[in-house]
Tab-separated table of C-alpha atoms in Angstrom:
chain	number	residue	atom	x	y	z
W	1	GLU	CA	66.288	15.002	-36.490
W	2	VAL	CA	68.113	16.059	-33.341
W	3	GLN	CA	68.068	13.456	-30.593
W	4	LEU	CA	69.483	13.571	-27.098
W	5	VAL	CA	69.184	10.385	-25.060
W	6	GLU	CA	70.221	10.341	-21.415
W	7	SER	CA	71.065	7.190	-19.508
W	8	GLY	CA	72.746	6.081	-16.317
W	9	GLY	CA	70.249	7.236	-13.730
W	10	GLY	CA	69.136	5.095	-10.823
W	11	LEU	CA	69.064	4.676	-7.070
W	12	VAL	CA	72.257	5.462	-5.177
W	13	LYS	CA	73.056	5.837	-1.491
W	14	PRO	CA	74.152	9.161	-0.024
W	15	GLY	CA	77.863	9.613	-0.574
W	16	GLY	CA	77.781	7.390	-3.638
W	17	SER	CA	78.623	8.081	-7.264
W	18	LEU	CA	76.862	7.849	-10.587
W	19	ARG	CA	77.806	8.628	-14.174
W	20	LEU	CA	75.202	9.915	-16.572
W	21	SER	CA	75.536	9.829	-20.346
W	22	CYS	CA	73.816	11.804	-23.070
W	23	ALA	CA	74.050	10.323	-26.560
W	24	ALA	CA	73.588	12.926	-29.265
W	25	SER	CA	72.645	12.615	-32.917
W	26	GLY	CA	71.251	14.719	-35.733
W	27	PHE	CA	73.712	17.592	-35.404
W	28	THR	CA	77.461	18.238	-35.311
W	29	PHE	CA	78.070	17.380	-31.663
W	30	SER	CA	81.675	18.568	-31.629
W	31	ASN	CA	80.520	22.129	-32.397
W	32	ALA	CA	77.826	22.162	-29.741
W	33	TRP	CA	77.803	23.763	-26.317
W	34	MET	CA	76.013	21.383	-24.005
W	35	SER	CA	74.434	21.768	-20.596
W	36	TRP	CA	73.027	19.626	-17.844
W	37	VAL	CA	69.835	20.885	-16.217
W	38	ARG	CA	68.063	19.113	-13.386
W	39	GLN	CA	64.561	19.116	-11.954
W	40	ALA	CA	63.860	17.871	-8.448
W	41	PRO	CA	60.511	16.089	-8.022
W	42	GLY	CA	57.714	18.636	-8.254
W	43	LYS	CA	60.174	21.515	-8.521
W	44	GLY	CA	61.480	23.880	-11.160
W	45	LEU	CA	64.477	23.763	-13.473
W	46	GLU	CA	68.012	24.211	-12.148
W	47	TRP	CA	71.109	24.620	-14.296
W	48	VAL	CA	73.863	22.191	-13.270
W	49	GLY	CA	76.714	22.936	-15.614
W	50	ARG	CA	77.903	23.558	-19.142
W	51	ILE	CA	80.723	22.544	-21.426
W	52	GLN	CA	81.750	24.564	-24.438
W	53	SER	CA	82.857	23.013	-27.684
W	54	LYS	CA	86.589	22.334	-27.873
W	55	ILE	CA	86.934	24.670	-30.822
W	56	ASP	CA	85.517	27.477	-28.673
W	57	GLY	CA	87.850	26.699	-25.794
W	58	GLY	CA	86.168	23.823	-24.014
W	59	THR	CA	85.479	25.812	-20.846
W	60	ILE	CA	83.425	23.983	-18.239
W	61	ASP	CA	81.303	25.814	-15.677
W	62	TYR	CA	79.310	24.484	-12.738
W	63	ALA	CA	76.534	25.694	-10.500
W	64	ALA	CA	77.625	26.381	-6.941
W	65	PRO	CA	75.678	23.465	-5.362
W	66	VAL	CA	77.558	20.878	-7.451
W	67	LYS	CA	80.964	22.465	-7.890
W	68	GLY	CA	83.719	20.160	-6.668
W	69	ARG	CA	81.441	17.112	-6.698
W	70	PHE	CA	80.230	16.893	-10.310
W	71	THR	CA	82.375	16.722	-13.451
W	72	ILE	CA	81.169	17.330	-16.991
W	73	SER	CA	83.072	15.882	-19.921
W	74	ARG	CA	82.498	15.024	-23.553
W	75	ASP	CA	83.674	12.507	-26.098
W	76	ASP	CA	83.268	14.078	-29.499
W	77	SER	CA	84.326	10.874	-31.244
W	78	GLU	CA	81.350	9.124	-29.616
W	79	ASN	CA	78.966	12.118	-29.742
W	80	THR	CA	78.406	11.705	-26.024
W	81	LEU	CA	78.179	14.071	-23.086
W	82	TYR	CA	78.864	12.880	-19.545
W	83	LEU	CA	78.090	13.939	-16.013
W	84	GLN	CA	80.135	12.263	-13.306
W	85	MET	CA	78.444	12.777	-9.944
W	86	ASN	CA	80.321	12.062	-6.724
W	87	SER	CA	79.510	12.554	-3.041
W	88	LEU	CA	75.826	12.494	-3.872
W	89	ARG	CA	73.333	13.999	-1.451
W	90	SER	CA	69.597	13.614	-1.044
W	91	GLU	CA	69.123	17.084	-2.513
W	92	ASP	CA	70.689	15.864	-5.769
W	93	THR	CA	67.609	13.700	-6.348
W	94	ALA	CA	66.182	14.922	-9.644
W	95	VAL	CA	65.557	14.229	-13.283
W	96	TYR	CA	68.709	15.202	-15.138
W	97	TYR	CA	68.353	16.592	-18.649
W	98	CYS	CA	71.032	17.282	-21.185
W	99	ALA	CA	70.328	20.238	-23.434
W	100	ARG	CA	71.935	21.668	-26.546
W	101	GLU	CA	72.577	25.370	-26.625
W	102	ASN	CA	72.295	27.416	-29.772
W	103	ASP	CA	71.991	31.148	-30.232
W	104	TRP	CA	71.432	31.789	-26.510
W	105	ASN	CA	68.728	29.141	-26.245
W	106	TYR	CA	68.281	25.605	-25.022
W	107	VAL	CA	67.003	24.468	-28.417
W	108	ASN	CA	66.959	20.722	-27.782
W	109	TRP	CA	66.361	18.651	-24.658
W	110	GLY	CA	66.659	14.983	-23.891
W	111	GLN	CA	63.906	13.029	-22.167
W	112	GLY	CA	65.841	13.018	-18.911
W	113	THR	CA	67.108	10.348	-16.535
W	114	LEU	CA	66.028	10.050	-12.902
W	115	VAL	CA	68.627	10.030	-10.143
W	116	THR	CA	67.409	9.087	-6.679
W	117	VAL	CA	69.743	9.497	-3.723
W	118	SER	CA	68.407	7.608	-0.743
W	119	SER	CA	69.534	5.125	1.870
L	1	GLU	CA	73.287	35.893	-10.678
L	2	ILE	CA	70.067	37.278	-12.128
L	3	VAL	CA	66.900	36.291	-10.291
L	4	MET	CA	63.792	35.655	-12.377
L	5	THR	CA	60.379	36.021	-10.753
L	6	GLN	CA	57.205	34.783	-12.404
L	7	THR	CA	53.601	35.630	-11.582
L	8	PRO	CA	51.211	34.028	-11.097
L	9	LEU	CA	52.580	30.652	-10.026
L	10	SER	CA	49.295	29.007	-10.948
L	11	SER	CA	46.780	29.996	-13.602
L	12	PRO	CA	43.492	28.110	-14.004
L	13	VAL	CA	42.027	29.051	-17.371
L	14	THR	CA	38.945	28.224	-19.383
L	15	LEU	CA	39.431	26.611	-22.776
L	16	GLY	CA	39.302	29.238	-25.497
L	17	GLN	CA	40.076	32.072	-23.092
L	18	PRO	CA	43.325	34.035	-22.940
L	19	ALA	CA	46.104	33.532	-20.430
L	20	SER	CA	48.981	35.762	-19.431
L	21	ILE	CA	52.179	35.126	-17.477
L	22	SER	CA	54.564	37.772	-16.213
L	23	CYS	CA	58.286	37.449	-15.682
L	24	ARG	CA	60.471	40.012	-13.984
L	25	SER	CA	64.264	39.989	-13.793
L	26	SER	CA	66.378	41.414	-10.973
L	27	GLN	CA	68.390	43.441	-13.493
L	28	SER	CA	68.104	44.502	-17.093
L	29	LEU	CA	68.351	41.707	-19.628
L	30	VAL	CA	69.686	43.927	-22.385
L	31	HIS	CA	72.940	42.348	-23.525
L	32	SER	CA	75.966	44.402	-24.548
L	33	ASP	CA	75.259	43.304	-28.123
L	34	GLY	CA	71.875	45.031	-27.969
L	35	ASN	CA	69.790	41.861	-27.831
L	36	THR	CA	67.589	40.837	-24.920
L	37	TYR	CA	67.921	37.120	-24.307
L	38	LEU	CA	64.652	36.384	-22.560
L	39	ASN	CA	63.158	33.068	-23.584
L	40	TRP	CA	60.115	31.029	-22.633
L	41	LEU	CA	59.911	27.265	-22.214
L	42	HIS	CA	56.875	25.009	-21.957
L	43	GLN	CA	56.888	21.713	-20.115
L	44	ARG	CA	53.940	19.385	-20.505
L	45	PRO	CA	53.330	16.847	-17.722
L	46	GLY	CA	55.896	14.063	-17.868
L	47	GLN	CA	57.769	15.678	-20.735
L	48	PRO	CA	61.014	17.617	-21.012
L	49	PRO	CA	60.820	21.360	-21.508
L	50	ARG	CA	60.719	22.720	-25.033
L	51	LEU	CA	61.626	26.127	-26.384
L	52	LEU	CA	58.593	28.283	-27.073
L	53	ILE	CA	59.735	31.886	-27.478
L	54	TYR	CA	63.211	33.367	-27.813
L	55	LYS	CA	64.552	36.916	-27.597
L	56	ILE	CA	61.332	38.197	-26.016
L	57	SER	CA	58.933	37.713	-28.893
L	58	ASN	CA	60.198	35.236	-31.512
L	59	ARG	CA	58.249	32.006	-31.786
L	60	PHE	CA	60.411	28.913	-32.144
L	61	SER	CA	59.845	26.529	-35.031
L	62	GLY	CA	56.411	24.929	-34.926
L	63	VAL	CA	54.998	27.122	-32.152
L	64	PRO	CA	51.421	28.215	-32.889
L	65	ASP	CA	50.758	31.906	-33.351
L	66	ARG	CA	48.370	31.983	-30.389
L	67	PHE	CA	51.566	32.318	-28.317
L	68	SER	CA	53.153	35.748	-28.136
L	69	GLY	CA	55.833	37.373	-26.051
L	70	SER	CA	56.477	40.982	-25.215
L	71	GLY	CA	58.368	43.223	-22.845
L	72	ALA	CA	61.647	45.029	-22.398
L	73	GLY	CA	64.358	45.630	-19.841
L	74	THR	CA	63.218	43.766	-16.748
L	75	ASP	CA	59.530	43.086	-17.407
L	76	PHE	CA	58.221	40.489	-19.808
L	77	THR	CA	54.947	38.777	-20.633
L	78	LEU	CA	53.877	35.580	-22.318
L	79	LYS	CA	50.344	35.538	-23.678
L	80	ILE	CA	48.202	32.742	-25.015
L	81	SER	CA	45.373	34.252	-27.032
L	82	ARG	CA	43.023	31.240	-26.759
L	83	VAL	CA	44.067	28.402	-24.494
L	84	GLU	CA	43.805	24.904	-25.919
L	85	ALA	CA	43.968	21.613	-24.015
L	86	GLU	CA	47.528	20.936	-25.211
L	87	ASP	CA	48.713	24.174	-23.612
L	88	VAL	CA	48.499	22.816	-20.064
L	89	GLY	CA	51.738	22.425	-18.180
L	90	ILE	CA	54.368	24.644	-16.688
L	91	TYR	CA	55.806	27.694	-18.367
L	92	TYR	CA	59.260	28.961	-17.466
L	93	CYS	CA	60.967	32.172	-18.399
L	94	ILE	CA	64.731	31.926	-18.692
L	95	GLN	CA	67.323	34.632	-19.142
L	96	ALA	CA	70.396	33.943	-21.245
L	97	THR	CA	71.844	37.447	-21.149
L	98	GLN	CA	74.178	36.777	-18.264
L	99	PHE	CA	75.882	33.507	-17.374
L	100	PRO	CA	74.757	31.433	-15.576
L	101	TRP	CA	71.416	31.358	-17.302
L	102	THR	CA	68.627	31.383	-14.741
L	103	PHE	CA	65.027	30.224	-14.721
L	104	GLY	CA	61.855	31.582	-13.255
L	105	GLN	CA	60.039	29.372	-10.744
L	106	GLY	CA	57.506	28.266	-13.321
L	107	THR	CA	53.801	28.994	-13.811
L	108	LYS	CA	51.389	26.109	-13.900
L	109	VAL	CA	48.608	26.514	-16.468
L	110	GLU	CA	45.664	24.203	-15.988
L	111	ILE	CA	42.153	24.023	-17.364
L	112	LYS	CA	39.314	25.066	-15.058
């Protein structure tokens, strides 16, 4: 069974940093393209960024609102995806989901971790 | 990037009655490989989204056949033939034809 478990969320002050993790199991993580998608309270879904598998080039792409502040990485030996978030703003407050891509779909989603940016 | 527009944004329905959601894209979703990567997600309250329909009309594993998708080009529709209580939540269309993938605003389905 595929499982994606996010962790690392919490309350952080504006300008602060946070690192989210997504532990994956039930599939060959090293072959997977993985994304982060966020959802602000009461709002819709917003793509944050994506990392390709290393075998496919390992390209990392970011949405414009987070480019230069957020960094996606992966540790295939630990089956874990990361999202390093710096210079956090109030508008980054959201539930952050990791999602596995397959065949042009987000086929699996984690339960999400809540990030609250507030003074 | 491609803009996805859903209507209506809210849909109160009676149990056992049909429901329909429209999704329009700002440009054609036909990929150069000939496929149209228009998918639908369902998010129940307090839950993560889950894949419902992919490539316009294909039900994902475990999705009941009361859900169906149709459309072409820039106009797409999700239909629920007979709404059940477990169908409440927010439905999102998402295009995966052009990167970055983009979502519709979501349509909230609730029971009258």
